[in-house]
Amino acid sequence: MRTECLPADREGITKAADILAEGGLVAFPTETVYGLGANALSVEAVRRIFEAKGRPADNPLIVHVTDKEAASACGEWNGLADLLADAFWPGPLTLIVKRKAVIPAEVSAGLETVALRSPSHPSARELLRVCGMPIAAPSANRSGRPSPTTARHVLDDLDGLIPLVLDGGSCDVGLESTVADVTGEVPLILRPGAVTLEMIAMVAGECRISDSVMRELKKDEAAPSPGMRHRHYAPRAQLTLVKGSPEKVCELIRQLAEKSEKTWVLAPEDRVKYYRGLNTHSLGGDAKETAHRLFHLLRQADEERVEHILSETLTSDGLGLAVMNRLARAANFHILDADGKASQND
Ligand code: TXA
Ligand code: MG
């Protein structure tokens, strides 16, 4: 199959809507990462997503909708969903509610619930408007690879496997949406993102976070969100995170970096200077910048055939929690403590 890449303008969006109406797949930009869309009401169309991505059938998809009215046609809407949608939609927040029968079980990998999100990216919104149907869309990467934040990234993974990519430039946020289960009394975050725990708590009065977010699931442990079970965001290079007091972190990273030539160091902007002489890349000046560039950096490391990536850690408050969650997962929870030299996963 030849993959066309068109600007996300009126012509591109019209063509994309036609493909979706025929049951085909289209990659499109959102404010978080690029999505791989299909008609959420069609079992055949949805199956194509799993095939193109090589995605395990037990990992459910997010359904994209224009607004809460469209959302309430797909899931059992409730007061908490309404409150959070009013505060954060359109935007990078996915709400999990009970699934209605119009949404095929395949979309939710057989779960009784459905994940719903109204994206704010103008091209995504226009596509939803023109095609007039809910769009099921996971991130537009091959399963297990870092999510794509440019059309180029999508092509790197899916060229020849899908008919069309809409190019809308680089995604603003750079990390996937916050996923919050709102079927209970208190919102429960299953995946942190740009709508932070603090922001949700301000609106809902309370917000909990699944304790599996920042650690590896045990072998037989039930996953609150199936995505936790699968290796995610992973570059081919081996990523190691080093935490601890700043001087010790620097010392240990330098020591480890000397062992191999094809090693990259990742550090916050103001710390890059401590790694002179090493192949060091900046994580940016704050969590927002890190979020924006993280997946791009991980993909670039693969292109340059880097073997090891050594990264400093960031503080886990606000958006920092989402950044640390993606870093920890990309590292397969391989985290060294420079002060104690103990690691979580060795
Ligand atoms: O920002 C985003 O959310 C992007 C853009 C394209 O919207 N999409 C995205 O989709 O990241 P995906 O499929 O890569 O991640 C969806 C996550 C997975 O971890 C999945 O397990 C979880 O949401 N999920 C989906 N439906 C669920 C459900 N019913 N219950 C629990 N977790 C669910
Ligand atoms: Mg994904």
Short mmCIF file of C-alpha atoms and ligand atoms in Angstrom, two decimals:
data_model
loop_
_atom_site.label_atom_id
_atom_site.label_comp_id
_atom_site.label_asym_id
_atom_site.label_seq_id
_atom_site.Cartn_x
_atom_site.Cartn_y
_atom_site.Cartn_z
CA MET A 1 0.00 0.00 0.00
CA ARG A 2 1.27 3.49 -0.83
CA THR A 3 1.03 5.92 2.07
CA GLU A 4 0.11 9.46 1.09
CA CYS A 5 1.13 12.38 3.31
CA LEU A 6 -1.02 15.50 2.87
CA PRO A 7 -1.13 18.81 4.74
CA ALA A 8 -3.97 18.86 7.28
CA ASP A 9 -5.86 21.46 5.25
CA ARG A 10 -9.40 21.34 3.87
CA GLU A 11 -8.44 19.09 0.95
CA GLY A 12 -6.48 16.68 3.16
CA ILE A 13 -9.25 16.54 5.74
CA THR A 14 -11.92 15.87 3.08
CA LYS A 15 -9.86 12.99 1.73
CA ALA A 16 -9.28 11.67 5.25
CA ALA A 17 -13.01 11.77 6.02
CA ASP A 18 -13.72 9.79 2.82
CA ILE A 19 -11.21 7.12 3.80
CA LEU A 20 -12.69 6.87 7.31
CA ALA A 21 -16.22 6.58 5.85
CA GLU A 22 -15.03 3.61 3.74
CA GLY A 23 -13.61 1.86 6.81
CA GLY A 24 -9.96 2.82 6.18
CA LEU A 25 -7.28 4.21 8.48
CA VAL A 26 -5.94 7.77 8.70
CA ALA A 27 -3.18 9.14 10.91
CA PHE A 28 -3.95 12.67 12.10
CA PRO A 29 -2.42 15.24 14.47
CA THR A 30 -3.81 15.97 17.91
CA GLU A 31 -2.50 18.35 20.59
CA THR A 32 -0.91 15.37 22.40
CA VAL A 33 0.51 12.93 19.81
CA TYR A 34 -0.55 11.70 16.35
CA GLY A 35 -3.49 9.30 16.37
CA LEU A 36 -4.27 6.38 14.04
CA GLY A 37 -7.98 6.78 13.40
CA ALA A 38 -10.80 4.52 12.22
CA ASN A 39 -14.59 4.63 12.36
CA ALA A 40 -15.27 3.70 16.00
CA LEU A 41 -18.66 2.21 15.06
CA SER A 42 -17.22 -0.36 12.63
CA VAL A 43 -15.68 -3.61 13.86
CA GLU A 44 -13.81 -4.17 10.57
CA ALA A 45 -12.33 -0.67 10.59
CA VAL A 46 -11.25 -1.00 14.22
CA ARG A 47 -9.61 -4.38 13.54
CA ARG A 48 -7.44 -2.69 10.91
CA ILE A 49 -5.96 -0.46 13.62
CA PHE A 50 -4.80 -3.47 15.65
CA GLU A 51 -3.30 -5.03 12.49
CA ALA A 52 -1.43 -1.92 11.31
CA LYS A 53 0.00 -1.23 14.77
CA GLY A 54 0.72 -4.83 15.67
CA ARG A 55 -1.22 -3.99 18.83
CA PRO A 56 -2.18 -6.73 21.30
CA ALA A 57 -5.96 -7.30 21.06
CA ASP A 58 -6.33 -6.86 24.83
CA ASN A 59 -5.31 -3.18 24.76
CA PRO A 60 -8.39 -0.93 24.33
CA LEU A 61 -8.58 2.20 22.15
CA ILE A 62 -9.60 5.78 22.90
CA VAL A 63 -12.70 7.06 21.10
CA HIS A 64 -12.40 10.68 19.94
CA VAL A 65 -15.53 12.84 19.88
CA THR A 66 -16.40 16.47 19.19
CA ASP A 67 -18.04 17.23 22.54
CA LYS A 68 -19.86 15.82 25.54
CA GLU A 69 -23.10 15.34 23.62
CA ALA A 70 -21.28 13.07 21.18
CA ALA A 71 -19.53 11.41 24.14
CA SER A 72 -22.80 10.63 25.88
CA ALA A 73 -23.92 8.70 22.78
CA CYS A 74 -20.91 6.37 23.23
CA GLY A 75 -20.82 5.95 27.01
CA GLU A 76 -22.98 6.29 30.15
CA TRP A 77 -22.35 9.92 30.98
CA ASN A 78 -22.36 10.90 34.66
CA GLY A 79 -21.95 13.96 36.89
CA LEU A 80 -18.22 13.52 37.39
CA ALA A 81 -17.60 13.09 33.65
CA ASP A 82 -19.68 16.21 33.05
CA LEU A 83 -17.74 18.25 35.60
CA LEU A 84 -14.34 17.27 34.18
CA ALA A 85 -15.41 17.62 30.54
CA ASP A 86 -16.67 21.14 31.29
CA ALA A 87 -13.32 22.01 32.84
CA PHE A 88 -10.89 20.32 30.45
CA TRP A 89 -12.55 19.54 27.10
CA PRO A 90 -11.57 20.00 24.43
CA GLY A 91 -8.11 18.99 25.60
CA PRO A 92 -5.69 16.27 26.71
CA LEU A 93 -8.00 14.40 29.11
CA THR A 94 -9.51 10.97 28.39
CA LEU A 95 -12.50 9.94 30.51
CA ILE A 96 -13.41 6.32 31.16
CA VAL A 97 -17.12 5.61 31.57
CA LYS A 98 -19.40 2.61 31.04
CA ARG A 99 -19.59 1.66 27.36
CA LYS A 100 -22.84 1.88 25.38
CA ALA A 101 -23.73 -0.89 22.93
CA VAL A 102 -23.13 1.28 19.80
CA ILE A 103 -19.41 1.01 20.52
CA PRO A 104 -18.24 -2.46 19.50
CA ALA A 105 -16.60 -4.55 22.24
CA GLU A 106 -13.44 -4.72 20.05
CA VAL A 107 -12.83 -0.99 20.63
CA SER A 108 -12.61 -1.58 24.38
CA ALA A 109 -10.88 -4.96 24.05
CA GLY A 110 -13.94 -6.55 25.63
CA LEU A 111 -14.12 -4.23 28.67
CA GLU A 112 -17.46 -2.88 29.89
CA THR A 113 -16.04 0.64 29.78
CA VAL A 114 -15.01 3.03 27.01
CA ALA A 115 -12.32 5.73 26.93
CA LEU A 116 -13.56 9.06 25.50
CA ARG A 117 -11.65 12.18 24.56
CA SER A 118 -12.45 15.44 22.79
CA PRO A 119 -9.18 16.72 21.29
CA SER A 120 -8.47 20.46 20.98
CA HIS A 121 -6.24 20.36 17.89
CA PRO A 122 -8.07 22.29 15.14
CA SER A 123 -7.33 19.66 12.45
CA ALA A 124 -8.55 16.81 14.66
CA ARG A 125 -11.71 18.77 15.43
CA GLU A 126 -12.31 19.57 11.77
CA LEU A 127 -11.83 15.90 10.85
CA LEU A 128 -14.36 14.85 13.53
CA ARG A 129 -16.81 17.47 12.27
CA VAL A 130 -16.49 16.57 8.58
CA CYS A 131 -16.66 12.79 9.05
CA GLY A 132 -19.51 13.04 11.57
CA MET A 133 -18.63 9.87 13.48
CA PRO A 134 -16.66 8.99 16.60
CA ILE A 135 -13.05 8.12 15.71
CA ALA A 136 -11.24 5.32 17.54
CA ALA A 137 -7.56 6.26 17.65
CA PRO A 138 -4.58 4.97 19.57
CA SER A 139 -1.23 6.68 19.10
CA ALA A 140 -0.03 6.22 15.49
CA ASN A 141 3.11 4.21 16.24
CA ARG A 142 3.93 0.53 15.83
CA SER A 143 3.08 -1.07 19.16
CA GLY A 144 5.81 -0.62 21.78
CA ARG A 145 7.54 2.30 20.01
CA PRO A 146 7.50 5.87 21.35
CA SER A 147 4.35 7.77 20.32
CA PRO A 148 4.75 9.92 17.20
CA THR A 149 4.82 13.70 17.62
CA THR A 150 5.40 14.53 13.92
CA ALA A 151 4.10 13.15 10.60
CA ARG A 152 7.65 11.95 9.91
CA HIS A 153 7.55 9.76 13.03
CA VAL A 154 4.27 8.23 11.81
CA LEU A 155 5.81 7.44 8.42
CA ASP A 156 8.88 5.94 10.09
CA ASP A 157 6.59 3.36 11.72
CA LEU A 158 3.60 2.95 9.38
CA ASP A 159 4.75 3.80 5.84
CA GLY A 160 3.17 1.26 3.47
CA LEU A 161 0.68 0.07 6.12
CA ILE A 162 -1.92 2.87 6.00
CA PRO A 163 -3.30 4.97 3.12
CA LEU A 164 -2.96 8.50 4.56
CA VAL A 165 -1.14 10.68 7.09
CA LEU A 166 -2.36 14.24 7.67
CA ASP A 167 0.61 16.46 8.46
CA GLY A 168 -0.18 19.13 11.04
CA GLY A 169 3.38 19.83 12.19
CA SER A 170 4.73 18.91 15.59
CA CYS A 171 2.31 18.19 18.46
CA ASP A 172 2.06 20.80 21.16
CA VAL A 173 2.05 18.65 24.32
CA GLY A 174 4.19 15.76 23.05
CA LEU A 175 2.88 13.16 25.56
CA GLU A 176 -0.37 11.20 25.44
CA SER A 177 -3.49 12.42 27.24
CA THR A 178 -4.26 11.92 30.92
CA VAL A 179 -6.51 8.85 31.30
CA ALA A 180 -8.96 9.12 34.22
CA ASP A 181 -11.53 6.53 35.26
CA VAL A 182 -14.68 8.40 36.29
CA THR A 183 -16.95 5.41 36.90
CA GLY A 184 -16.56 5.80 40.68
CA GLU A 185 -17.08 8.64 43.17
CA VAL A 186 -13.52 9.96 42.86
CA PRO A 187 -11.56 10.30 39.61
CA LEU A 188 -8.77 7.74 39.34
CA ILE A 189 -5.80 8.53 37.09
CA LEU A 190 -4.61 5.49 35.12
CA ARG A 191 -2.12 7.41 32.97
CA PRO A 192 -0.79 10.86 33.92
CA GLY A 193 -0.70 13.59 31.28
CA ALA A 194 -0.96 17.33 30.71
CA VAL A 195 -4.18 17.60 32.71
CA THR A 196 -2.50 16.97 36.03
CA LEU A 197 -3.65 15.34 39.28
CA GLU A 198 -3.56 18.77 40.90
CA MET A 199 -5.78 20.26 38.15
CA ILE A 200 -8.36 17.46 38.42
CA ALA A 201 -8.39 17.64 42.23
CA MET A 202 -9.08 21.40 42.04
CA VAL A 203 -12.22 20.74 40.01
CA ALA A 204 -13.44 17.43 41.51
CA GLY A 205 -12.36 18.17 45.10
CA GLU A 206 -10.37 14.94 45.17
CA CYS A 207 -8.37 12.82 42.75
CA ARG A 208 -6.54 9.52 43.19
CA ILE A 209 -3.83 7.97 41.12
CA SER A 210 -3.54 4.27 40.42
CA ASP A 211 -0.58 2.94 42.40
CA SER A 212 0.53 0.97 39.32
CA VAL A 213 1.38 4.19 37.46
CA MET A 214 4.95 4.50 38.70
CA ARG A 215 5.94 0.90 39.17
CA GLU A 216 6.12 -2.31 37.24
CA LEU A 217 3.14 -4.67 37.49
CA LYS A 218 3.87 -7.98 39.16
CA LYS A 219 3.57 -11.05 36.98
CA ASP A 220 0.01 -12.06 37.84
CA GLU A 221 -1.26 -8.70 39.04
CA ALA A 222 -4.46 -7.37 37.40
CA ALA A 223 -3.85 -4.19 35.38
CA PRO A 224 -6.28 -1.32 36.12
CA SER A 225 -5.59 -0.21 32.53
CA PRO A 226 -4.45 -2.85 30.03
CA GLY A 227 -1.88 -0.40 28.61
CA MET A 228 0.13 -0.78 31.84
CA ARG A 229 0.78 -4.39 31.00
CA HIS A 230 2.56 -3.69 27.73
CA ARG A 231 6.04 -2.30 27.28
CA HIS A 232 5.62 1.26 26.14
CA TYR A 233 7.42 4.26 24.79
CA ALA A 234 10.53 2.18 24.36
CA PRO A 235 13.52 3.16 22.24
CA ARG A 236 15.76 0.36 20.98
CA ALA A 237 18.62 1.74 23.06
CA GLN A 238 18.77 0.65 26.69
CA LEU A 239 17.59 3.53 28.85
CA THR A 240 18.76 3.85 32.45
CA LEU A 241 17.49 6.52 34.84
CA VAL A 242 19.77 7.79 37.57
CA LYS A 243 18.26 9.47 40.64
CA GLY A 244 19.80 10.90 43.81
CA SER A 245 21.71 13.97 44.92
CA PRO A 246 22.88 16.10 41.95
CA GLU A 247 26.64 15.60 42.45
CA LYS A 248 26.34 11.82 42.91
CA VAL A 249 24.03 11.52 39.88
CA CYS A 250 26.56 13.36 37.74
CA GLU A 251 29.40 11.21 39.06
CA LEU A 252 27.60 7.92 38.39
CA ILE A 253 26.41 8.94 34.93
CA ARG A 254 29.96 9.97 33.97
CA GLN A 255 31.29 6.68 35.26
CA LEU A 256 28.70 4.63 33.32
CA ALA A 257 29.08 6.73 30.15
CA GLU A 258 32.77 6.03 29.93
CA LYS A 259 32.11 2.32 29.49
CA SER A 260 30.57 2.64 26.02
CA GLU A 261 30.98 4.93 23.02
CA LYS A 262 27.44 4.91 21.76
CA THR A 263 25.97 6.49 24.87
CA TRP A 264 23.75 9.51 25.18
CA VAL A 265 23.20 11.53 28.33
CA LEU A 266 19.87 13.31 28.90
CA ALA A 267 19.77 16.12 31.43
CA PRO A 268 17.70 19.23 32.20
CA GLU A 269 18.95 22.34 30.39
CA ASP A 270 20.72 23.81 33.44
CA ARG A 271 22.54 20.52 34.12
CA VAL A 272 23.87 19.86 30.61
CA LYS A 273 27.06 21.80 31.41
CA TYR A 274 28.10 19.17 33.98
CA TYR A 275 28.43 16.54 31.25
CA ARG A 276 30.94 18.29 29.02
CA GLY A 277 32.80 15.89 26.76
CA LEU A 278 29.88 13.43 26.63
CA ASN A 279 27.16 13.19 23.98
CA THR A 280 24.62 15.15 26.00
CA HIS A 281 21.12 16.23 24.99
CA SER A 282 18.97 18.75 26.82
CA LEU A 283 15.60 17.75 28.27
CA GLY A 284 14.66 21.44 28.23
CA GLY A 285 14.16 24.04 30.91
CA ASP A 286 10.94 22.70 32.46
CA ALA A 287 8.54 19.73 32.37
CA LYS A 288 6.56 21.30 29.52
CA GLU A 289 9.65 21.43 27.33
CA THR A 290 10.68 17.93 28.35
CA ALA A 291 7.22 16.59 27.46
CA HIS A 292 7.39 18.31 24.10
CA ARG A 293 10.75 16.84 23.10
CA LEU A 294 11.03 13.51 24.95
CA PHE A 295 9.62 11.11 22.32
CA HIS A 296 11.46 12.94 19.56
CA LEU A 297 14.74 12.47 21.47
CA LEU A 298 14.06 8.75 22.02
CA ARG A 299 13.39 8.26 18.31
CA GLN A 300 16.45 10.29 17.34
CA ALA A 301 18.61 8.09 19.58
CA ASP A 302 17.36 5.05 17.65
CA GLU A 303 18.17 6.69 14.32
CA GLU A 304 21.70 7.34 15.50
CA ARG A 305 21.98 3.75 16.69
CA VAL A 306 22.70 4.79 20.25
CA GLU A 307 23.12 1.76 22.52
CA HIS A 308 22.72 3.28 25.97
CA ILE A 309 20.86 6.33 27.18
CA LEU A 310 21.58 7.60 30.68
CA SER A 311 19.05 10.10 31.95
CA GLU A 312 18.71 12.29 35.00
CA THR A 313 15.30 12.19 36.66
CA LEU A 314 12.93 15.13 37.15
CA THR A 315 10.64 16.11 40.01
CA SER A 316 7.33 14.27 39.79
CA ASP A 317 4.90 17.10 40.50
CA GLY A 318 2.46 18.61 37.99
CA LEU A 319 3.38 17.63 34.43
CA GLY A 320 6.63 16.18 35.80
CA LEU A 321 4.66 13.08 36.87
CA ALA A 322 3.67 12.33 33.25
CA VAL A 323 7.24 12.87 32.07
CA MET A 324 8.65 10.57 34.78
CA ASN A 325 5.98 7.95 34.04
CA ARG A 326 7.01 7.81 30.35
CA LEU A 327 10.72 7.85 31.19
CA ALA A 328 10.34 5.05 33.76
CA ARG A 329 8.36 2.90 31.32
CA ALA A 330 10.77 3.57 28.45
CA ALA A 331 13.54 2.46 30.84
CA ASN A 332 11.55 -0.66 31.73
CA PHE A 333 11.79 0.66 35.32
CA HIS A 334 15.56 0.42 35.30
CA ILE A 335 16.33 3.15 37.84
CA LEU A 336 19.63 3.50 39.67
CA ASP A 337 19.96 5.38 42.94
CA ALA A 338 23.28 7.23 42.84
CA ASP A 339 23.22 7.67 46.61
CA GLY A 340 22.45 4.07 47.50
CA LYS A 341 23.46 2.31 44.27
CA ALA A 342 20.38 0.08 44.73
CA SER A 343 18.15 -0.39 41.71
CA GLN A 344 14.53 -1.32 41.37
CA ASN A 345 14.86 -3.84 38.63
CA ASP A 346 18.25 -5.57 38.85
O1 TXA B 1 -3.30 11.51 23.72
C1 TXA B 1 -3.81 10.41 23.51
O2 TXA B 1 -4.51 9.84 24.36
C2 TXA B 1 -3.54 9.74 22.14
C3 TXA B 1 -4.21 10.61 21.07
C4 TXA B 1 -4.14 9.99 19.70
O3 TXA B 1 -5.52 10.89 21.46
N1 TXA B 1 -4.02 8.40 22.13
C5 TXA B 1 -3.41 7.41 22.83
O4 TXA B 1 -3.98 6.17 22.68
O5 TXA B 1 -2.42 7.58 23.51
P1 TXA B 1 -3.29 4.81 23.12
O6 TXA B 1 -4.16 3.75 22.59
O7 TXA B 1 -1.91 4.81 22.67
O8 TXA B 1 -3.42 4.78 24.67
C6 TXA B 1 -4.68 4.55 25.27
C7 TXA B 1 -4.50 4.14 26.71
C8 TXA B 1 -3.96 2.74 26.82
O9 TXA B 1 -3.01 2.71 27.87
C9 TXA B 1 -5.20 1.90 27.15
O10 TXA B 1 -4.89 0.75 27.88
C10 TXA B 1 -6.00 2.91 27.96
O11 TXA B 1 -5.78 4.16 27.34
N2 TXA B 1 -7.44 2.60 27.86
C11 TXA B 1 -8.24 2.73 26.77
N3 TXA B 1 -9.49 2.33 27.05
C12 TXA B 1 -9.49 1.95 28.35
C13 TXA B 1 -10.50 1.45 29.23
N4 TXA B 1 -11.75 1.24 28.82
N5 TXA B 1 -10.12 1.17 30.51
C14 TXA B 1 -8.86 1.38 30.94
N6 TXA B 1 -7.88 1.85 30.15
C15 TXA B 1 -8.18 2.14 28.87
MG MG B 2 0.02 4.32 22.46
#
